[in-house]
Amino acid sequence: MRRIYLDWGVVSYLKKDEYAELRSLLLSNKDRLFMVYSSAHLEDLMKSKGEPQFESDIRMLSDLAEDHLLDIDKGVIFPYRVTPEEFCRGYVDHSSKLSQDIDSFLSAIEVASIPGDNTVNQIKANLNVAFPIPPEFRSNEVFARTLPNLPEYPTVRDVVESVRQFMCDMVMNPGAYKEYRRTIGDTGFKLDKNAGNWEDDEAVEKINSFLKSQGIEMSFNDYVMQSFHGRKVSANEFFTAAYCILDMLGFHSDKLPKATNTIRSVTSDARHAYFAGFCDWFVTADKCLCHKAKALFSHFWLL
């Protein structure tokens, strides 16, 4: 039986009356079409929590995929028998943790630390070390957009807090990611407009050539990996980062038309693509998602 993965946009379309015939066709052939859902669907579903459409969203997902869940445990994809209704009861939106400031974080560590342990005091002391920012860094538009409002001699605390605020902005502030992507492109670090005509299975090789033209002696894989600064990452994390870098560079970048769109719209699509790579068919009406997914499926031999 073929495993079918429907993008969240398709699930949403199927609720509409004009797609009643297609909806009926899918529901009447579930003995031959094994439809699954993932934790990425749940993330999209929970965006409508508290809204009138939430019940119809969860019912549509449940009607299509029943209790056929794909999720990640310790970096490995596993199938589970859990309905969307059951799964959403334990859902936690971890993005809210980004809003926690450094002092709150240190206080939490201090409460949980062993009596006499001086670790927190050492961290606090290191956070108060100040250093100058070179003028060429301050004049860089990308640096200014990423780390705004730093004092002349910022402390480590100032820099860490600025990074945290930047990440909050990307995740919480509609339009922030789109503007940051534009800033990167304005520096010249963007693929030629002709990239939209590339064959998907040639995209990564062409990006390898683009990186070399920018004086970056790294392959696409190495370029993605360096964003983790040596930290060991799962295949899902790597795939998601690779997808986001394709988007940032201008390979079929998401148009992000909704006023509520943030970087989570891009990472959500990346997660859908990753889960779909473990199925036989991936059904989506999003052309930008389709092109990036095919480029990465081809590159990572998921097809």
Coordinates of C-alpha atoms in Angstrom, one line a residue:
M1 CA 0.0 0.0 0.0
R2 CA 1.3 3.4 -1.0
R3 CA 2.1 5.9 1.8
I4 CA 0.6 9.3 1.0
Y5 CA 1.8 12.5 2.7
L6 CA -0.5 15.5 2.2
D7 CA 1.0 19.0 2.7
W8 CA -1.0 21.0 5.3
G9 CA -2.2 23.4 2.5
V10 CA -3.8 20.4 0.7
V11 CA -5.5 19.3 3.9
S12 CA -6.9 22.8 4.3
Y13 CA -8.1 23.0 0.7
L14 CA -9.9 19.7 1.1
K15 CA -12.3 21.2 3.7
K16 CA -13.7 23.6 1.0
D17 CA -16.9 22.7 -0.9
E18 CA -15.2 23.1 -4.3
Y19 CA -12.9 20.1 -3.5
A20 CA -15.7 17.9 -2.2
E21 CA -15.3 15.4 -5.1
L22 CA -11.5 15.0 -4.5
R23 CA -12.1 14.7 -0.7
S24 CA -14.7 12.0 -1.3
L25 CA -12.3 10.2 -3.7
L26 CA -9.6 10.1 -1.1
L27 CA -11.8 9.1 1.8
S28 CA -13.5 6.3 -0.2
N29 CA -10.1 4.8 -1.2
K30 CA -8.4 4.6 2.2
D31 CA -8.2 0.9 1.8
R32 CA -5.7 1.5 -1.0
L33 CA -4.2 4.9 0.0
F34 CA -2.4 4.9 3.3
M35 CA -2.4 8.5 4.3
V36 CA -0.2 9.7 7.2
Y37 CA 0.3 12.8 9.2
S38 CA 3.2 14.2 11.2
S39 CA 4.1 16.5 14.1
A40 CA 4.6 19.1 11.4
H41 CA 0.9 18.9 10.7
L42 CA 0.2 19.4 14.4
E43 CA 2.3 22.6 14.4
D44 CA 0.2 24.0 11.6
L45 CA -3.0 22.7 13.2
M46 CA -2.3 24.4 16.5
K47 CA -2.0 27.8 14.8
S48 CA -5.8 27.8 14.7
K49 CA -6.2 26.7 18.3
G50 CA -9.0 28.8 19.8
E51 CA -10.3 29.8 16.3
P52 CA -13.6 28.7 14.8
Q53 CA -11.8 26.6 12.1
F54 CA -9.8 24.5 14.6
E55 CA -12.4 21.8 15.0
S56 CA -12.9 21.4 11.2
D57 CA -9.1 21.4 10.8
I58 CA -8.5 18.6 13.3
R59 CA -11.6 16.6 12.0
M60 CA -10.3 16.8 8.4
L61 CA -6.8 15.7 9.4
S62 CA -8.3 12.9 11.5
D63 CA -10.7 11.7 8.7
L64 CA -7.8 11.5 6.2
A65 CA -4.9 10.1 8.3
E66 CA -6.8 8.5 11.2
D67 CA -4.2 7.5 13.8
H68 CA -1.2 7.1 11.4
L69 CA 1.4 9.4 12.8
L70 CA 5.0 9.9 11.8
D71 CA 7.2 11.5 14.4
I72 CA 10.9 11.8 15.4
D73 CA 12.4 10.2 18.5
K74 CA 16.1 10.8 19.2
G75 CA 16.6 11.8 15.6
V76 CA 14.9 8.7 14.1
I77 CA 11.5 8.6 12.3
F78 CA 9.0 6.3 13.9
P79 CA 5.4 5.4 13.1
Y80 CA 2.9 5.7 15.9
R81 CA -0.8 4.9 16.4
V82 CA -2.1 8.2 17.7
T83 CA -5.0 10.3 16.5
P84 CA -4.6 14.1 16.0
E85 CA -7.0 14.7 18.8
E86 CA -4.9 12.6 21.2
F87 CA -1.6 14.0 19.9
C88 CA -2.6 17.7 20.3
R89 CA -3.4 17.2 24.0
G90 CA 0.4 17.0 24.8
Y91 CA 1.5 19.7 22.4
V92 CA 3.9 22.3 23.7
D93 CA 5.0 25.3 21.7
H94 CA 8.7 25.6 22.6
S95 CA 9.1 28.8 20.6
S96 CA 7.8 30.7 23.7
K97 CA 11.0 29.8 25.5
L98 CA 13.0 32.2 23.2
S99 CA 11.4 35.1 25.1
Q100 CA 13.0 34.1 28.3
D101 CA 15.8 36.5 29.2
I102 CA 19.3 35.6 30.4
D103 CA 18.6 36.4 34.1
S104 CA 15.6 34.2 34.2
F105 CA 17.5 31.4 32.6
L106 CA 20.4 31.8 35.1
S107 CA 18.0 31.9 38.0
A108 CA 16.4 28.6 36.9
I109 CA 19.9 27.0 36.8
E110 CA 20.8 28.4 40.2
V111 CA 17.7 26.9 41.8
A112 CA 18.5 23.5 40.3
S113 CA 22.2 23.6 41.0
I114 CA 24.1 21.7 43.7
P115 CA 24.8 23.7 46.9
G116 CA 28.3 25.1 46.8
D117 CA 28.5 24.8 43.0
N118 CA 30.0 28.1 41.6
T119 CA 29.1 27.5 38.0
V120 CA 26.4 30.2 37.8
N121 CA 28.7 32.8 39.3
Q122 CA 31.4 31.9 36.8
I123 CA 28.9 32.2 33.9
K124 CA 27.7 35.6 35.3
A125 CA 31.3 36.8 35.5
N126 CA 32.0 35.7 31.9
L127 CA 28.9 37.5 30.7
N128 CA 30.2 40.8 32.0
V129 CA 33.4 40.7 30.0
A130 CA 33.4 43.6 27.5
F131 CA 35.1 43.8 24.1
P132 CA 35.2 46.2 21.2
I133 CA 33.4 45.6 17.9
P134 CA 35.6 46.4 14.9
P135 CA 34.3 49.3 12.7
E136 CA 34.0 47.1 9.6
F137 CA 31.6 44.9 11.5
R138 CA 29.5 47.8 12.7
S139 CA 29.2 49.2 9.1
N140 CA 28.0 45.9 7.8
E141 CA 24.2 46.0 7.1
V142 CA 23.7 42.3 7.9
F143 CA 25.6 42.6 11.2
A144 CA 23.6 45.7 12.1
R145 CA 20.3 43.9 11.3
T146 CA 21.3 40.8 13.3
L147 CA 22.8 42.5 16.3
P148 CA 21.2 46.0 16.6
N149 CA 21.7 48.6 19.3
L150 CA 25.0 47.2 20.7
P151 CA 26.9 49.7 22.9
E152 CA 30.4 50.8 21.8
Y153 CA 32.0 48.2 24.1
P154 CA 29.4 45.5 24.5
T155 CA 29.6 42.7 27.1
V156 CA 29.1 39.0 26.3
R157 CA 25.7 39.5 27.9
D158 CA 24.8 42.3 25.5
V159 CA 25.7 40.1 22.5
V160 CA 23.9 37.0 23.8
E161 CA 20.8 39.1 24.6
S162 CA 20.9 40.8 21.1
V163 CA 21.1 37.3 19.5
R164 CA 18.1 36.2 21.5
Q165 CA 16.1 39.2 20.6
F166 CA 17.0 38.6 16.9
M167 CA 15.8 35.0 17.1
C168 CA 12.6 36.1 18.8
D169 CA 12.1 38.6 16.0
M170 CA 12.5 36.0 13.3
V171 CA 10.0 33.6 15.0
M172 CA 7.4 36.0 16.4
N173 CA 7.5 39.2 14.3
P174 CA 5.6 38.8 10.9
G175 CA 7.8 40.2 8.1
A176 CA 11.1 40.1 10.0
Y177 CA 12.4 37.0 8.2
K178 CA 11.4 38.3 4.8
E179 CA 13.1 41.6 5.5
Y180 CA 16.3 39.8 6.7
R181 CA 16.3 37.7 3.6
R182 CA 16.1 40.9 1.5
T183 CA 19.0 42.4 3.5
I184 CA 21.1 39.3 2.7
G185 CA 20.2 39.5 -1.0
D186 CA 21.0 43.2 -1.2
T187 CA 24.6 42.4 -0.2
G188 CA 24.9 40.3 -3.4
F189 CA 24.8 37.0 -1.6
K190 CA 21.8 35.7 -3.7
L191 CA 21.4 33.3 -6.6
D192 CA 20.9 34.7 -10.1
K193 CA 17.2 35.1 -11.1
N194 CA 17.8 32.3 -13.6
A195 CA 17.9 29.9 -10.6
G196 CA 14.2 29.6 -10.9
N197 CA 14.8 27.8 -14.2
W198 CA 17.3 25.3 -12.9
E199 CA 16.4 21.6 -12.9
D200 CA 15.7 20.7 -9.3
D201 CA 18.2 17.7 -9.4
E202 CA 21.0 20.1 -10.5
A203 CA 20.3 22.8 -7.9
V204 CA 22.8 21.8 -5.2
E205 CA 25.7 21.4 -7.7
K206 CA 24.9 24.8 -9.1
I207 CA 24.9 26.2 -5.6
N208 CA 28.3 24.6 -5.0
S209 CA 29.5 26.7 -8.0
F210 CA 27.8 29.8 -6.6
L211 CA 29.6 29.5 -3.3
K212 CA 32.9 29.2 -5.0
S213 CA 32.1 32.4 -7.0
Q214 CA 31.6 34.1 -3.7
G215 CA 35.0 33.0 -2.4
I216 CA 33.5 30.3 -0.1
E217 CA 35.6 27.2 -0.5
M218 CA 32.9 24.9 0.9
S219 CA 30.4 22.5 -0.6
F220 CA 26.7 23.1 0.1
N221 CA 26.8 20.3 2.7
D222 CA 29.7 21.9 4.4
Y223 CA 28.1 25.3 4.3
V224 CA 25.0 24.0 5.9
M225 CA 27.0 22.1 8.6
Q226 CA 29.1 25.1 9.6
S227 CA 25.9 26.8 10.7
F228 CA 25.8 24.4 13.6
H229 CA 29.3 25.3 14.7
G230 CA 30.5 21.8 15.2
R231 CA 27.5 20.6 17.2
K232 CA 26.3 17.1 16.3
V233 CA 22.9 17.3 14.6
S234 CA 20.2 14.9 13.5
A235 CA 19.3 14.3 9.9
N236 CA 16.0 16.2 10.4
E237 CA 17.9 19.3 11.8
F238 CA 20.4 19.2 8.8
F239 CA 17.6 18.8 6.3
T240 CA 15.6 21.7 7.8
A241 CA 18.7 24.0 7.8
A242 CA 19.5 23.0 4.2
Y243 CA 15.9 23.8 3.1
C244 CA 16.1 27.2 4.9
I245 CA 19.4 28.0 3.2
L246 CA 17.9 27.2 -0.2
D247 CA 15.1 29.7 0.6
M248 CA 17.5 32.3 1.9
L249 CA 19.7 32.1 -1.2
G250 CA 16.8 32.6 -3.5
F251 CA 16.1 29.1 -4.8
H252 CA 12.3 29.3 -5.2
S253 CA 12.0 31.4 -2.1
D254 CA 8.7 31.3 -0.3
K255 CA 6.6 34.4 -1.1
L256 CA 5.3 34.5 2.5
P257 CA 2.1 36.4 1.4
K258 CA 0.2 36.3 4.7
A259 CA 0.6 39.1 7.1
T260 CA 1.2 36.5 9.9
N261 CA 4.1 34.7 8.1
T262 CA 7.4 34.4 10.0
I263 CA 10.4 32.1 9.6
R264 CA 8.3 29.3 11.1
S265 CA 6.4 29.2 7.8
V266 CA 9.6 28.2 6.1
T267 CA 10.8 25.7 8.8
S268 CA 7.3 24.2 8.9
D269 CA 7.5 23.5 5.1
A270 CA 10.9 22.1 5.6
R271 CA 9.6 19.6 8.2
H272 CA 6.7 18.6 6.0
A273 CA 9.2 17.9 3.2
Y274 CA 11.4 15.9 5.5
F275 CA 8.6 13.6 6.7
A276 CA 7.3 13.3 3.1
G277 CA 10.7 11.9 2.1
F278 CA 9.8 8.7 4.0
C279 CA 6.6 8.2 2.0
D280 CA 5.8 7.2 -1.5
W281 CA 3.9 10.2 -2.6
F282 CA 4.1 13.8 -1.5
V283 CA 1.1 15.9 -2.5
T284 CA 1.4 19.7 -2.3
A285 CA 0.0 22.7 -4.2
D286 CA 3.0 24.9 -3.1
K287 CA 5.3 25.2 -6.0
C288 CA 8.2 26.7 -4.0
L289 CA 8.0 23.9 -1.5
C290 CA 7.8 21.3 -4.3
H291 CA 11.0 22.6 -6.0
K292 CA 13.0 22.9 -2.8
A293 CA 11.9 19.4 -1.6
K294 CA 12.7 17.8 -5.0
A295 CA 16.2 19.5 -4.9
L296 CA 16.9 18.1 -1.5
F297 CA 15.3 14.7 -2.1
S298 CA 17.5 14.3 -5.2
H299 CA 20.6 15.5 -3.3
F300 CA 20.1 13.3 -0.3
W301 CA 19.0 10.3 -2.3
L302 CA 15.6 10.2 -0.6
L303 CA 13.8 9.5 -3.9

